[in-house]
Short mmCIF file of C-alpha atoms in Angstrom, two decimals:
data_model
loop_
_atom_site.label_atom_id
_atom_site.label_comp_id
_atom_site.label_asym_id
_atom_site.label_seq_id
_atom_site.Cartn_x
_atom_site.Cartn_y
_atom_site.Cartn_z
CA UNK A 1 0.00 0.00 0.00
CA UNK A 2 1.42 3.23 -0.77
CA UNK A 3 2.05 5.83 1.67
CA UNK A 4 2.22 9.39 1.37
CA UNK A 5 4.83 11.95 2.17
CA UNK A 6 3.36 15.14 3.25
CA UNK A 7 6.56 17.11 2.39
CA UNK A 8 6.40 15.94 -1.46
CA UNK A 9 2.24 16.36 -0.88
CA UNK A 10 3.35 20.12 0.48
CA UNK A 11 5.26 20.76 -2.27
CA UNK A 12 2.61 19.56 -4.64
CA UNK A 13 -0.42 21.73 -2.94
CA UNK A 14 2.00 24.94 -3.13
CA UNK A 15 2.36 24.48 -7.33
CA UNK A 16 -1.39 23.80 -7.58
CA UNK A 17 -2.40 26.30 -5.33
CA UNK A 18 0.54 29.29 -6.70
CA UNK A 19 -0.51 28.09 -10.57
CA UNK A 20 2.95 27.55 -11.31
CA UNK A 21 6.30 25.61 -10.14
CA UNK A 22 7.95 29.33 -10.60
CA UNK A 23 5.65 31.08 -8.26
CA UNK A 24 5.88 28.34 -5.98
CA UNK A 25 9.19 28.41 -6.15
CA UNK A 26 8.84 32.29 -5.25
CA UNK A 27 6.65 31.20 -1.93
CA UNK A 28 8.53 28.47 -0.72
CA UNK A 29 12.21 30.37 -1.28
CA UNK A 30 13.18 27.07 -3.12
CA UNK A 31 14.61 26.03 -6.83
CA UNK A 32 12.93 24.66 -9.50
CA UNK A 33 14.75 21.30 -9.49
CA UNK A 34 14.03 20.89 -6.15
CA UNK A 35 10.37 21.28 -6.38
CA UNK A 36 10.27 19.31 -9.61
CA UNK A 37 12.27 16.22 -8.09
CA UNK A 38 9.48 15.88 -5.20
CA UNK A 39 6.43 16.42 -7.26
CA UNK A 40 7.85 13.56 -9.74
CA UNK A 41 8.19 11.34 -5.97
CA UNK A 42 5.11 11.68 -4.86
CA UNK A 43 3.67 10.75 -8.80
CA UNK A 44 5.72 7.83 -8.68
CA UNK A 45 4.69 7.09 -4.94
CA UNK A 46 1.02 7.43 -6.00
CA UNK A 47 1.48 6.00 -9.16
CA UNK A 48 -0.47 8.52 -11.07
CA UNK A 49 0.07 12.06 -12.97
CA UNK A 50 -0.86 15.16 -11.11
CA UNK A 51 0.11 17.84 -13.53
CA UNK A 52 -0.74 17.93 -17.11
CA UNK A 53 1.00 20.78 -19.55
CA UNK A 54 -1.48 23.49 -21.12
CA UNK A 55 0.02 25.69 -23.00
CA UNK A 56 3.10 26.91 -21.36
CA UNK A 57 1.39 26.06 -18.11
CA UNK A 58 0.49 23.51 -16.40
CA UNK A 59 -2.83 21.96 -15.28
CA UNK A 60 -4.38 19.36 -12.74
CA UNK A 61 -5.13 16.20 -14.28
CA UNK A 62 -8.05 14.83 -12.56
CA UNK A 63 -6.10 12.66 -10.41
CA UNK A 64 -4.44 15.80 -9.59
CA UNK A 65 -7.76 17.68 -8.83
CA UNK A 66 -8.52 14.78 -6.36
CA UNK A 67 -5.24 14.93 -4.73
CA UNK A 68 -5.21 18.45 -4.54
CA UNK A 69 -8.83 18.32 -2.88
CA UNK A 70 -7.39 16.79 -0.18
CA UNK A 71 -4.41 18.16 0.27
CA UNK A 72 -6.33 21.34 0.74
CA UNK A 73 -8.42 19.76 3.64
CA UNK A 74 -5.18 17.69 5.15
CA UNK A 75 -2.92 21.21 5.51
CA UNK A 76 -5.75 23.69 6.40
CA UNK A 77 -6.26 20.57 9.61
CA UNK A 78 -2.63 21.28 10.38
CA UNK A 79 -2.95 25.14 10.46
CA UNK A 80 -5.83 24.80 12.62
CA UNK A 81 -4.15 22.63 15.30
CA UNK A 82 -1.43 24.47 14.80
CA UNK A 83 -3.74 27.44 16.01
CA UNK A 84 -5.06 25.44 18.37
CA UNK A 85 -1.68 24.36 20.25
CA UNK A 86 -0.42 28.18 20.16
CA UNK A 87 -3.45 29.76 21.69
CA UNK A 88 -4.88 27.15 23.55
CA UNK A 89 -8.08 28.48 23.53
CA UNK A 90 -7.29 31.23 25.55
CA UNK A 91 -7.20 33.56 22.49
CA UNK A 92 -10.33 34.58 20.07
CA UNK A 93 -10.52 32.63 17.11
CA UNK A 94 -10.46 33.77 13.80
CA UNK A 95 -13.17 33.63 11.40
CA UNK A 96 -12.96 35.15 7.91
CA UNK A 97 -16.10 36.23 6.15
CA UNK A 98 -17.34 37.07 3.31
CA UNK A 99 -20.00 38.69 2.45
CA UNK A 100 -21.91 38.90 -0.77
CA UNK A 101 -23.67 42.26 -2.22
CA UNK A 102 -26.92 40.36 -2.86
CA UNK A 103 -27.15 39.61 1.30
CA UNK A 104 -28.55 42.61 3.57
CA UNK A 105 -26.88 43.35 6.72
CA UNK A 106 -29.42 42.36 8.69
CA UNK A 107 -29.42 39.37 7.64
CA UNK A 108 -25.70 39.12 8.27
CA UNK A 109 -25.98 39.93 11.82
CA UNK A 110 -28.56 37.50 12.12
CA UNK A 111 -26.40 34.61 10.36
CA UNK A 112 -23.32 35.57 12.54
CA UNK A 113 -25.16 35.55 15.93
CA UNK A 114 -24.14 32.25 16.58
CA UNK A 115 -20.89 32.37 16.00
CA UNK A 116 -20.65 34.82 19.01
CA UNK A 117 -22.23 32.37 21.53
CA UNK A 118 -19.27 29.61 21.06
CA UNK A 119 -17.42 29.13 24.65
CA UNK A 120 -14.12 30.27 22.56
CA UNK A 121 -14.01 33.64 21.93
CA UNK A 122 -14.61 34.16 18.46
CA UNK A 123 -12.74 37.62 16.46
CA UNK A 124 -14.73 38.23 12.96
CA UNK A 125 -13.02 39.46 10.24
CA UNK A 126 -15.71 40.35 7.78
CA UNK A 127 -15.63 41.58 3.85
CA UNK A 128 -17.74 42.76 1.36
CA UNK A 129 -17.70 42.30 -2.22
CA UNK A 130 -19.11 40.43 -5.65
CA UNK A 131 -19.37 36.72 -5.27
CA UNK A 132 -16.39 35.81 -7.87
CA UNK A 133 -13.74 38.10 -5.94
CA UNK A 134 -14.87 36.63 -2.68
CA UNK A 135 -15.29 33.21 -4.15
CA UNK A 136 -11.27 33.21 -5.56
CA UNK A 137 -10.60 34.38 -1.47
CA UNK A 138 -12.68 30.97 -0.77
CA UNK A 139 -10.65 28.86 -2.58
CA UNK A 140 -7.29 30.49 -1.72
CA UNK A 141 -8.27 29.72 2.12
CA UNK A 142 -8.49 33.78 2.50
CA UNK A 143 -12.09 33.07 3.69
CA UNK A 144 -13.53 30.55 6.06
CA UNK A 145 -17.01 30.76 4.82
CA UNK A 146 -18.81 33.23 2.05
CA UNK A 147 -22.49 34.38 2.67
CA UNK A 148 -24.35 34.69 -0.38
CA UNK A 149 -27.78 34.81 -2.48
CA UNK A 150 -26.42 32.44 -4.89
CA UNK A 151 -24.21 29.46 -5.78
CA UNK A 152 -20.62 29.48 -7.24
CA UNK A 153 -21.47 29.48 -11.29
CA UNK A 154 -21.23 26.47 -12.60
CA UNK A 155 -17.44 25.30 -14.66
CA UNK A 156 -15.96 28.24 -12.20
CA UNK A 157 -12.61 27.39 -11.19
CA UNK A 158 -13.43 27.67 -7.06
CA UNK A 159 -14.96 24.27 -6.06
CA UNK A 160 -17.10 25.97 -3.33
CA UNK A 161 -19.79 23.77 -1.68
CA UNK A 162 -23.02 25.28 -1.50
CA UNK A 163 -24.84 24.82 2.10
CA UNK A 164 -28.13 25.75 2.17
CA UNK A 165 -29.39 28.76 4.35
CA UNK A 166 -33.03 28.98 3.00
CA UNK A 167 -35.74 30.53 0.36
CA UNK A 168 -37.63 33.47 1.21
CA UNK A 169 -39.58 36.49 -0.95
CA UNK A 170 -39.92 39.87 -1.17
CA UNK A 171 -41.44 42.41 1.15
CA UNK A 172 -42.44 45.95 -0.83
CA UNK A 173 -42.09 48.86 1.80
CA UNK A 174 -42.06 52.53 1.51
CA UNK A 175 -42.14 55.45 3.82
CA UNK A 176 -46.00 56.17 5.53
CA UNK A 177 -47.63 58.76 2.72
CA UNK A 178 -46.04 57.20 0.09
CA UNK A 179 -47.12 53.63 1.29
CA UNK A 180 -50.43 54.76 2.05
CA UNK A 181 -51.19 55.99 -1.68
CA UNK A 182 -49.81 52.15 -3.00
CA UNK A 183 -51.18 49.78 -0.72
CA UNK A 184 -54.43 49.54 -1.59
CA UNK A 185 -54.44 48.79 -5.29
CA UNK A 186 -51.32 46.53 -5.25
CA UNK A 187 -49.32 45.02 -6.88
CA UNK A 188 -51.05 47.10 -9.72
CA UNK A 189 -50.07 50.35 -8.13
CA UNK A 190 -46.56 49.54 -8.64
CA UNK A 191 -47.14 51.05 -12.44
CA UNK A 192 -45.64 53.56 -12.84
CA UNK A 193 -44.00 53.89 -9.13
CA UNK A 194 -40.90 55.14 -7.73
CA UNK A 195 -38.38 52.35 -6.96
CA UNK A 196 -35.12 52.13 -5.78
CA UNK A 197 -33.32 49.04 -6.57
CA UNK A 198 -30.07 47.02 -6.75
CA UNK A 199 -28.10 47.08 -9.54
CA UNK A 200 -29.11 44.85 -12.39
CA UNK A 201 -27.78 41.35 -12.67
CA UNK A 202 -27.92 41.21 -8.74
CA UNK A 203 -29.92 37.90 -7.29
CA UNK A 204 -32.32 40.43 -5.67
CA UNK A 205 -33.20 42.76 -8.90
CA UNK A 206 -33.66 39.44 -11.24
CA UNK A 207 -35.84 38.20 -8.82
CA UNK A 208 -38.01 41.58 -8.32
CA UNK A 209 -37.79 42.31 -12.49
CA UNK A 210 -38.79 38.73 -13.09
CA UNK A 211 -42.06 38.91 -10.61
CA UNK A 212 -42.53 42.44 -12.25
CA UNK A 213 -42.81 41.42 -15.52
CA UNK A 214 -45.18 38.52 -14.49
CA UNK A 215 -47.19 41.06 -12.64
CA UNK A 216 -47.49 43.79 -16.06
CA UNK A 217 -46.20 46.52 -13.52
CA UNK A 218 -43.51 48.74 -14.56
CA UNK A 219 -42.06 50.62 -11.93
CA UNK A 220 -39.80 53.83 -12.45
CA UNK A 221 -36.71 52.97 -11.29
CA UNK A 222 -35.09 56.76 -9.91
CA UNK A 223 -31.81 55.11 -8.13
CA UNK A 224 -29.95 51.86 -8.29
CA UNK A 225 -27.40 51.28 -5.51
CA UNK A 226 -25.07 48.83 -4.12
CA UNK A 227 -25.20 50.50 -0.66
CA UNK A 228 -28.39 48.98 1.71
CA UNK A 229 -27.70 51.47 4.64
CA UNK A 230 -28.07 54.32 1.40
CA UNK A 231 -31.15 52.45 0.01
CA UNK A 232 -32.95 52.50 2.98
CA UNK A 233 -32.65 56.11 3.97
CA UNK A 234 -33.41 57.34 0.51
CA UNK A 235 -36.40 55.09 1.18
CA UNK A 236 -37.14 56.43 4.60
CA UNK A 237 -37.01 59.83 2.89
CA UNK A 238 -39.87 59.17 1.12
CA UNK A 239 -38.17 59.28 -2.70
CA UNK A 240 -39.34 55.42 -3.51
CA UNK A 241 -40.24 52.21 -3.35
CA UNK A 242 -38.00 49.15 -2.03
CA UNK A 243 -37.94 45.11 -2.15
CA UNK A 244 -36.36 43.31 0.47
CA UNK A 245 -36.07 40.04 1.17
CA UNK A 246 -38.97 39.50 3.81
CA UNK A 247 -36.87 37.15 6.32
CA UNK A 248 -35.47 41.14 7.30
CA UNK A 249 -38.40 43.39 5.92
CA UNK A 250 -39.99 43.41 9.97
CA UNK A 251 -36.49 44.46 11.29
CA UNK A 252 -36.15 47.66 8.38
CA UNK A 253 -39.69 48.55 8.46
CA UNK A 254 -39.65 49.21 12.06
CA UNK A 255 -35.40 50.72 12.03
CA UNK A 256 -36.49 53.10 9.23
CA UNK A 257 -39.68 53.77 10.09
CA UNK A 258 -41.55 52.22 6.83
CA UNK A 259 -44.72 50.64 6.07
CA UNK A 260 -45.52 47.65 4.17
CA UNK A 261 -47.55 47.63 0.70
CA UNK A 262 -47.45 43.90 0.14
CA UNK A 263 -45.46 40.61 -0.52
CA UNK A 264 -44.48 38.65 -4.05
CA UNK A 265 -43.91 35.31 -2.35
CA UNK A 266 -43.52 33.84 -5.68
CA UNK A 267 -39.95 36.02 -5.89
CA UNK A 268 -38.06 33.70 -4.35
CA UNK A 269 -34.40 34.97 -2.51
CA UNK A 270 -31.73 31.67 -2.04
CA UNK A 271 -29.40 32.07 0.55
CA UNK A 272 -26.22 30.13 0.81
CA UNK A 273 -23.23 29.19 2.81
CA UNK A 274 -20.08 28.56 0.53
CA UNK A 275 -17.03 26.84 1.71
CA UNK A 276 -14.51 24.76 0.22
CA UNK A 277 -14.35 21.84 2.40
CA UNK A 278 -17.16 18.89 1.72
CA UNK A 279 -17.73 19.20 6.07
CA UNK A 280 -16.55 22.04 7.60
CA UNK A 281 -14.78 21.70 10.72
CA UNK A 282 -13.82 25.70 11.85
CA UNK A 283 -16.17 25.18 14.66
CA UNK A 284 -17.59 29.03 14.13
CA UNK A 285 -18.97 27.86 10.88
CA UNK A 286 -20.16 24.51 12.15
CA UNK A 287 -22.11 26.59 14.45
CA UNK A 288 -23.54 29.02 11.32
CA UNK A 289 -24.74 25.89 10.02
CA UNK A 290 -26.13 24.35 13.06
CA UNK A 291 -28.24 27.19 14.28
CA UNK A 292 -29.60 27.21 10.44
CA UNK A 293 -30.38 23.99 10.17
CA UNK A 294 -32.53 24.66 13.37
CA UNK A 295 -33.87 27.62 12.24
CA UNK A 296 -33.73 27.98 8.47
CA UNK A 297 -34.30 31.39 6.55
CA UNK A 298 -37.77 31.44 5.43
#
């Protein structure tokens, strides 16, 4: 039976992980040669091929991408108890987050919460951003676990597991006179409204111009925006209409002093956890999970 040394294996995960033996190289403060000797050892210990050329590259076979799946889960283990051994528990742990645009922050802080009632202390370290720059972070080990209203695209080059979180809809609100005036003749009223919106191609605007369309009601969009803490207040303002997902609409409505027209069930929000490993084991995202699982988004 073959057995596996985890200084060739290191050696290995660094070129995969880098893209190249030369910026591994680079990394590791080693030579070529000596990086290409224990790559060919642990192929001929394994008895398979783990790098195929492409181009003037080089590229996982898919005995490599199986190897390398592991390897990821088998070195980020030895960081951890690495971690573990240093602090002994006496010091917060670390957990890296990302955070999606399509994902209020309500809904953050509600998704987090857990994390906070672990017996180790737990230090968040949180960022914002689109789901493919926060996805690469994933896959590099940057990030412990990504937030997000949709799943890693399909042939991307992150192999990011998708947990779960929930489905939910939307929740129309608007400041008191404006509200009033809608309310009673929607969704029709919506014709001709003022909205303010994500941008488009977010997970929440395809979902609102998709129940729209369905509904003949064409809004008047007067401000798309990134920025929820900016939508809100223009809201609050009394300048438009907003959608929210309606597992948070209670908490705004009653933070920004809004009222609610109505609900488009049928405009369904995903919500997902991505991480890299098959079953986490950070025990600040097992918890995310668990208190999920008890309590799912809906």
């Amino acid at each position: 039976m073959a057995t596996v040394n985890y200084n060739h294996l290191f050696y290995f995960w660094m070129v995969a992980r880098e893209g190249s033996i030369a910026a591994a190289c680079l990394r590791l403060g080693v030579t070529q040669p000596a990086v290409s000797s224990q790559i060919a050892r642990l192929e001929r210990s394994l008895g398979v091929k783990l790098f195929e050329k492409s181009g003037r590259g080089l590229a996982l076979t898919p005995s490599g991408t199986t190897v390398y799946a592991y390897a990821d889960e088998i070195f980020a283990l030895g960081k951890e108890m690495l971690e573990t051994l240093e602090r002994g528990g006496r010091r917060p742990l670390r957990l890296a987050v990302g955070v999606t645009d399509g994902v209020p922050p309500t809904l953050t802080h509600h998704l987090l919460a857990p994390t906070q009632r672990l017996t180790r202390p737990v230090r968040l370290v949180v960022q914002h951003g689109p789901l493919a720059r926060l996805s690469a972070e994933l896959g590099a080990r940057e990030l412990d676990v990504v937030l997000s209203a949709e799943r890693v695209p399909a042939g991307s080059a992150v192999r990011a597991r998708a947990h779960p979180l929930g489905i939910c809809g939307l929740t129309f609100l608007a400041a008191a006179a404006l509200a009033a005036e809608l309310a009673e003749r929607f969704p029709s009223s919506l014709d001709g409204a003022p909205f303010i919106t994500p941008h488009p191609g977010t997970p929440l605007r395809r979902a609102l111009d998709g129940w729209l369309q369905v509904s003949g009601a064409t809004p008047t969009i007067i401000a798309e925006m990134d920025d929820w803490a900016a939508m809100m207040l223009l809201a609050q303002s009394g300048a438009g209409v907003v959608a929210l997902p309606t597992v948070v609409a209670e908490e705004v409505r009653a933070r920004h002093q809004l009222e609610r027209l109505g609900e488009a069930g049928d405009a369904t929000q995903h919500f997902f956890a991505l991480t890299v490993e098959r079953r986490p084991r950070h025990p600040a995202v097992v918890a995310l999970l668990e208190a999920n699982r008890a309590d799912p988004i809906r």
